Amino acid sequence: MQQTINHTLTAAWTAAWDEGDVSAFDAIVTADYQRESAGTKKITGLKELQQEILEVRAAFPDLTTRIDKVIADGDDVAIFWTTTGTFTHPLGGVPPTGRVVETRGSNALTLRDGRIAYERVTWDAAELLADLGVPSLHSAFEDETTDVVVDELTGNLPLDVMKGFNRQFITGVTVVTTVDEDGKPRGLAANSYASISLDPPLVLVCVQKTSSTYPALFRSEHFGINILSNEQHDTVRTFASKAPDKFANLEWHAGPHGVPLIDGSAASLEAEIKERFQAKTHTIFVGRVRHAEVADVDPMIYKAGHFFDGARLQEL
């Protein structure tokens, strides 16, 4: 019996995960099969599992899985496994890094009439990305709740409420820079910069995944933050546009690690990327500052869609 279970599970697992034949699971699960993720507590069925396998295999074409051990005690079965693959194509909006990952996990199965009725897993696609150094902020992926009440007494938080809140926050104007795999400078305008700490010197910036700069930034080891000055209004327009080469008519110099730093900025820094947190539509990049430059010019100020002269601040 033990050997039969081992052979059946191993054959189906290899066919699905290593060869992409997800129909192999059809014969070994019940019609009401449920799969629970130990990390997210999310419960899915066979179709979701098969779709996840296809997506992971598309991102890791050389994926191979080894069943390390199968332990059976009546209708309770535990599988321990190891998977290796190269991150070659995008997965869940995350650009490929070309890195090889080896990840391990275990599945606790409950059988009914020789088929898997319930499965609790310690691993899913999010865990795979975490093993690659790309953890997710789980709160950003929570399902919409209806227990939020705002001023017009609706159950959901309208987008305009958050926009109105953000318009009251005054920021500087920054351009995030990096270089792509061909050494070409890339950049985008952003006001989502923040200093995390002075010791150690850590900063963060949030970048939307649809940005044309995002793939290059994700693959890079360093990024630059340029705080724009009052004299750089044209620079803001350039980096807020969809111009194919935003550096064509721009004066800049490379930092010690090759990151483009824009001449004339109020301040510029170069940071080594330490963390990349997935937050649904955005990625939060955390970097340790390795180089900084400060000029004797006033920064530009941004509030509610308008730019202001940072030199004309009136002290309260």
PDB file of N, CA, C and O in Angstrom, residues 1-17 24-25 27-29 65 67 69-72 75-80 107-111 114-117 119:
ATOM      1  N   MET A   1       0.832  -1.207   0.000  1.00  0.00           N
ATOM      2  CA  MET A   1       0.000   0.000   0.000  1.00  0.00           C
ATOM      3  C   MET A   1       0.865   1.256   0.000  1.00  0.00           C
ATOM      4  O   MET A   1       0.651   2.190  -0.770  1.00  0.00           O
ATOM      5  N   GLN A   2       1.892   1.265   0.902  1.00  0.00           N
ATOM      6  CA  GLN A   2       2.795   2.407   0.994  1.00  0.00           C
ATOM      7  C   GLN A   2       3.499   2.645  -0.341  1.00  0.00           C
ATOM      8  O   GLN A   2       3.576   3.762  -0.826  1.00  0.00           O
ATOM      9  N   GLN A   3       3.997   1.531  -0.946  1.00  0.00           N
ATOM     10  CA  GLN A   3       4.709   1.680  -2.209  1.00  0.00           C
ATOM     11  C   GLN A   3       3.785   2.153  -3.316  1.00  0.00           C
ATOM     12  O   GLN A   3       4.183   2.931  -4.195  1.00  0.00           O
ATOM     13  N   THR A   4       2.534   1.713  -3.301  1.00  0.00           N
ATOM     14  CA  THR A   4       1.561   2.138  -4.317  1.00  0.00           C
ATOM     15  C   THR A   4       1.304   3.629  -4.221  1.00  0.00           C
ATOM     16  O   THR A   4       1.271   4.349  -5.232  1.00  0.00           O
ATOM     17  N   ILE A   5       1.108   4.116  -2.990  1.00  0.00           N
ATOM     18  CA  ILE A   5       0.882   5.550  -2.776  1.00  0.00           C
ATOM     19  C   ILE A   5       2.097   6.352  -3.234  1.00  0.00           C
ATOM     20  O   ILE A   5       1.972   7.353  -3.938  1.00  0.00           O
ATOM     21  N   ASN A   6       3.272   5.883  -2.831  1.00  0.00           N
ATOM     22  CA  ASN A   6       4.497   6.582  -3.217  1.00  0.00           C
ATOM     23  C   ASN A   6       4.620   6.697  -4.739  1.00  0.00           C
ATOM     24  O   ASN A   6       4.913   7.758  -5.285  1.00  0.00           O
ATOM     25  N   HIS A   7       4.405   5.583  -5.418  1.00  0.00           N
ATOM     26  CA  HIS A   7       4.544   5.561  -6.871  1.00  0.00           C
ATOM     27  C   HIS A   7       3.504   6.458  -7.533  1.00  0.00           C
ATOM     28  O   HIS A   7       3.824   7.228  -8.460  1.00  0.00           O
ATOM     29  N   THR A   8       2.261   6.363  -7.104  1.00  0.00           N
ATOM     30  CA  THR A   8       1.176   7.138  -7.716  1.00  0.00           C
ATOM     31  C   THR A   8       1.402   8.633  -7.557  1.00  0.00           C
ATOM     32  O   THR A   8       1.290   9.405  -8.520  1.00  0.00           O
ATOM     33  N   LEU A   9       1.722   9.063  -6.327  1.00  0.00           N
ATOM     34  CA  LEU A   9       1.934  10.485  -6.069  1.00  0.00           C
ATOM     35  C   LEU A   9       3.167  11.008  -6.797  1.00  0.00           C
ATOM     36  O   LEU A   9       3.133  12.084  -7.404  1.00  0.00           O
ATOM     37  N   THR A  10       4.233  10.243  -6.756  1.00  0.00           N
ATOM     38  CA  THR A  10       5.476  10.688  -7.399  1.00  0.00           C
ATOM     39  C   THR A  10       5.301  10.813  -8.909  1.00  0.00           C
ATOM     40  O   THR A  10       5.766  11.779  -9.525  1.00  0.00           O
ATOM     41  N   ALA A  11       4.609   9.848  -9.521  1.00  0.00           N
ATOM     42  CA  ALA A  11       4.396   9.876 -10.968  1.00  0.00           C
ATOM     43  C   ALA A  11       3.555  11.081 -11.381  1.00  0.00           C
ATOM     44  O   ALA A  11       3.880  11.785 -12.357  1.00  0.00           O
ATOM     45  N   ALA A  12       2.462  11.342 -10.634  1.00  0.00           N
ATOM     46  CA  ALA A  12       1.594  12.476 -10.959  1.00  0.00           C
ATOM     47  C   ALA A  12       2.328  13.793 -10.732  1.00  0.00           C
ATOM     48  O   ALA A  12       2.226  14.736 -11.537  1.00  0.00           O
ATOM     49  N   TRP A  13       3.060  13.889  -9.636  1.00  0.00           N
ATOM     50  CA  TRP A  13       3.793  15.101  -9.287  1.00  0.00           C
ATOM     51  C   TRP A  13       4.833  15.423 -10.367  1.00  0.00           C
ATOM     52  O   TRP A  13       4.942  16.564 -10.818  1.00  0.00           O
ATOM     53  N   THR A  14       5.597  14.417 -10.785  1.00  0.00           N
ATOM     54  CA  THR A  14       6.633  14.618 -11.799  1.00  0.00           C
ATOM     55  C   THR A  14       6.030  15.036 -13.130  1.00  0.00           C
ATOM     56  O   THR A  14       6.523  15.948 -13.800  1.00  0.00           O
ATOM     57  N   ALA A  15       4.934  14.373 -13.508  1.00  0.00           N
ATOM     58  CA  ALA A  15       4.283  14.701 -14.779  1.00  0.00           C
ATOM     59  C   ALA A  15       3.785  16.146 -14.793  1.00  0.00           C
ATOM     60  O   ALA A  15       3.924  16.852 -15.801  1.00  0.00           O
ATOM     61  N   ALA A  16       3.201  16.583 -13.681  1.00  0.00           N
ATOM     62  CA  ALA A  16       2.629  17.933 -13.621  1.00  0.00           C
ATOM     63  C   ALA A  16       3.700  19.010 -13.494  1.00  0.00           C
ATOM     64  O   ALA A  16       3.785  19.923 -14.323  1.00  0.00           O
ATOM     65  N   TRP A  17       4.541  18.896 -12.457  1.00  0.00           N
ATOM     66  CA  TRP A  17       5.496  19.965 -12.163  1.00  0.00           C
ATOM     67  C   TRP A  17       6.705  19.968 -13.092  1.00  0.00           C
ATOM     68  O   TRP A  17       7.185  21.037 -13.482  1.00  0.00           O
ATOM     69  N   ALA A  24      -2.429  15.223 -15.061  1.00  0.00           N
ATOM     70  CA  ALA A  24      -2.027  14.054 -14.271  1.00  0.00           C
ATOM     71  C   ALA A  24      -2.653  14.064 -12.890  1.00  0.00           C
ATOM     72  O   ALA A  24      -2.829  13.009 -12.270  1.00  0.00           O
ATOM     73  N   PHE A  25      -3.011  15.257 -12.384  1.00  0.00           N
ATOM     74  CA  PHE A  25      -3.636  15.358 -11.066  1.00  0.00           C
ATOM     75  C   PHE A  25      -5.120  14.970 -11.090  1.00  0.00           C
ATOM     76  O   PHE A  25      -5.711  14.727 -10.032  1.00  0.00           O
ATOM     77  N   ALA A  27      -6.569  12.313 -11.932  1.00  0.00           N
ATOM     78  CA  ALA A  27      -6.846  10.944 -11.503  1.00  0.00           C
ATOM     79  C   ALA A  27      -6.536  10.688 -10.029  1.00  0.00           C
ATOM     80  O   ALA A  27      -6.884   9.631  -9.509  1.00  0.00           O
ATOM     81  N   ILE A  28      -5.877  11.648  -9.353  1.00  0.00           N
ATOM     82  CA  ILE A  28      -5.468  11.361  -7.972  1.00  0.00           C
ATOM     83  C   ILE A  28      -6.149  12.260  -6.938  1.00  0.00           C
ATOM     84  O   ILE A  28      -5.847  12.167  -5.748  1.00  0.00           O
ATOM     85  N   VAL A  29      -7.068  13.155  -7.374  1.00  0.00           N
ATOM     86  CA  VAL A  29      -7.783  14.009  -6.417  1.00  0.00           C
ATOM     87  C   VAL A  29      -9.284  13.755  -6.532  1.00  0.00           C
ATOM     88  O   VAL A  29      -9.780  13.305  -7.573  1.00  0.00           O
ATOM     89  N   THR A  65      11.718  18.749  -9.946  1.00  0.00           N
ATOM     90  CA  THR A  65      11.264  18.495  -8.587  1.00  0.00           C
ATOM     91  C   THR A  65      11.722  17.111  -8.127  1.00  0.00           C
ATOM     92  O   THR A  65      11.662  16.155  -8.898  1.00  0.00           O
ATOM     93  N   ILE A  67      11.058  14.321  -5.086  1.00  0.00           N
ATOM     94  CA  ILE A  67      10.308  13.877  -3.915  1.00  0.00           C
ATOM     95  C   ILE A  67      11.309  13.268  -2.935  1.00  0.00           C
ATOM     96  O   ILE A  67      11.903  12.227  -3.207  1.00  0.00           O
ATOM     97  N   LYS A  69      10.716  12.438   0.392  1.00  0.00           N
ATOM     98  CA  LYS A  69      10.158  11.410   1.281  1.00  0.00           C
ATOM     99  C   LYS A  69       8.634  11.470   1.239  1.00  0.00           C
ATOM    100  O   LYS A  69       8.044  12.549   1.142  1.00  0.00           O
ATOM    101  N   VAL A  70       8.016  10.306   1.301  1.00  0.00           N
ATOM    102  CA  VAL A  70       6.561  10.195   1.439  1.00  0.00           C
ATOM    103  C   VAL A  70       6.281   9.335   2.662  1.00  0.00           C
ATOM    104  O   VAL A  70       6.759   8.197   2.757  1.00  0.00           O
ATOM    105  N   ILE A  71       5.528   9.878   3.609  1.00  0.00           N
ATOM    106  CA  ILE A  71       5.185   9.150   4.831  1.00  0.00           C
ATOM    107  C   ILE A  71       3.668   8.999   4.888  1.00  0.00           C
ATOM    108  O   ILE A  71       2.934   9.992   4.822  1.00  0.00           O
ATOM    109  N   ALA A  72       3.206   7.752   4.995  1.00  0.00           N
ATOM    110  CA  ALA A  72       1.765   7.486   5.028  1.00  0.00           C
ATOM    111  C   ALA A  72       1.373   6.824   6.341  1.00  0.00           C
ATOM    112  O   ALA A  72       2.059   5.923   6.834  1.00  0.00           O
ATOM    113  N   ASP A  75      -4.976   7.212   6.043  1.00  0.00           N
ATOM    114  CA  ASP A  75      -5.379   8.193   5.033  1.00  0.00           C
ATOM    115  C   ASP A  75      -4.644   9.515   5.162  1.00  0.00           C
ATOM    116  O   ASP A  75      -4.952  10.477   4.446  1.00  0.00           O
ATOM    117  N   ASP A  76      -3.698   9.587   6.074  1.00  0.00           N
ATOM    118  CA  ASP A  76      -2.881  10.797   6.238  1.00  0.00           C
ATOM    119  C   ASP A  76      -1.511  10.570   5.601  1.00  0.00           C
ATOM    120  O   ASP A  76      -0.823   9.592   5.923  1.00  0.00           O
ATOM    121  N   VAL A  77      -1.130  11.469   4.698  1.00  0.00           N
ATOM    122  CA  VAL A  77       0.116  11.331   3.955  1.00  0.00           C
ATOM    123  C   VAL A  77       0.873  12.657   4.007  1.00  0.00           C
ATOM    124  O   VAL A  77       0.290  13.734   3.871  1.00  0.00           O
ATOM    125  N   ALA A  78       2.181  12.570   4.182  1.00  0.00           N
ATOM    126  CA  ALA A  78       3.042  13.757   4.147  1.00  0.00           C
ATOM    127  C   ALA A  78       4.076  13.583   3.041  1.00  0.00           C
ATOM    128  O   ALA A  78       4.678  12.521   2.904  1.00  0.00           O
ATOM    129  N   ILE A  79       4.240  14.625   2.231  1.00  0.00           N
ATOM    130  CA  ILE A  79       5.223  14.626   1.151  1.00  0.00           C
ATOM    131  C   ILE A  79       6.259  15.711   1.431  1.00  0.00           C
ATOM    132  O   ILE A  79       5.908  16.859   1.706  1.00  0.00           O
ATOM    133  N   PHE A  80       7.522  15.358   1.348  1.00  0.00           N
ATOM    134  CA  PHE A  80       8.606  16.317   1.497  1.00  0.00           C
ATOM    135  C   PHE A  80       9.353  16.381   0.168  1.00  0.00           C
ATOM    136  O   PHE A  80       9.706  15.343  -0.393  1.00  0.00           O
ATOM    137  N   ASN A 107       3.887  18.903   2.016  1.00  0.00           N
ATOM    138  CA  ASN A 107       2.437  18.889   1.840  1.00  0.00           C
ATOM    139  C   ASN A 107       1.834  17.824   2.750  1.00  0.00           C
ATOM    140  O   ASN A 107       2.318  16.686   2.788  1.00  0.00           O
ATOM    141  N   ALA A 108       0.774  18.204   3.469  1.00  0.00           N
ATOM    142  CA  ALA A 108       0.041  17.256   4.306  1.00  0.00           C
ATOM    143  C   ALA A 108      -1.265  16.904   3.599  1.00  0.00           C
ATOM    144  O   ALA A 108      -2.095  17.785   3.345  1.00  0.00           O
ATOM    145  N   LEU A 109      -1.444  15.632   3.244  1.00  0.00           N
ATOM    146  CA  LEU A 109      -2.593  15.191   2.465  1.00  0.00           C
ATOM    147  C   LEU A 109      -3.555  14.373   3.316  1.00  0.00           C
ATOM    148  O   LEU A 109      -3.138  13.628   4.211  1.00  0.00           O
ATOM    149  N   THR A 110      -4.831  14.513   2.997  1.00  0.00           N
ATOM    150  CA  THR A 110      -5.858  13.647   3.561  1.00  0.00           C
ATOM    151  C   THR A 110      -6.521  12.907   2.400  1.00  0.00           C
ATOM    152  O   THR A 110      -7.037  13.545   1.473  1.00  0.00           O
ATOM    153  N   LEU A 111      -6.478  11.576   2.440  1.00  0.00           N
ATOM    154  CA  LEU A 111      -7.022  10.766   1.355  1.00  0.00           C
ATOM    155  C   LEU A 111      -8.449  10.332   1.657  1.00  0.00           C
ATOM    156  O   LEU A 111      -8.860  10.203   2.813  1.00  0.00           O
ATOM    157  N   GLY A 114      -8.562   6.512  -1.537  1.00  0.00           N
ATOM    158  CA  GLY A 114      -7.316   6.468  -2.288  1.00  0.00           C
ATOM    159  C   GLY A 114      -6.978   7.720  -3.073  1.00  0.00           C
ATOM    160  O   GLY A 114      -5.951   7.777  -3.754  1.00  0.00           O
ATOM    161  N   ARG A 115      -7.845   8.747  -2.984  1.00  0.00           N
ATOM    162  CA  ARG A 115      -7.591   9.999  -3.695  1.00  0.00           C
ATOM    163  C   ARG A 115      -7.415  11.146  -2.692  1.00  0.00           C
ATOM    164  O   ARG A 115      -7.895  11.074  -1.562  1.00  0.00           O
ATOM    165  N   ILE A 116      -6.742  12.204  -3.142  1.00  0.00           N
ATOM    166  CA  ILE A 116      -6.494  13.349  -2.259  1.00  0.00           C
ATOM    167  C   ILE A 116      -7.755  14.201  -2.173  1.00  0.00           C
ATOM    168  O   ILE A 116      -8.230  14.735  -3.180  1.00  0.00           O
ATOM    169  N   ALA A 117      -8.283  14.334  -0.962  1.00  0.00           N
ATOM    170  CA  ALA A 117      -9.473  15.161  -0.748  1.00  0.00           C
ATOM    171  C   ALA A 117      -9.099  16.546  -0.219  1.00  0.00           C
ATOM    172  O   ALA A 117      -9.763  17.547  -0.519  1.00  0.00           O
ATOM    173  N   GLU A 119      -5.521  19.041   1.014  1.00  0.00           N
ATOM    174  CA  GLU A 119      -4.067  19.183   1.003  1.00  0.00           C
ATOM    175  C   GLU A 119      -3.698  20.511   1.657  1.00  0.00           C
ATOM    176  O   GLU A 119      -4.235  21.567   1.300  1.00  0.00           O
TER     177      GLU A 119
END
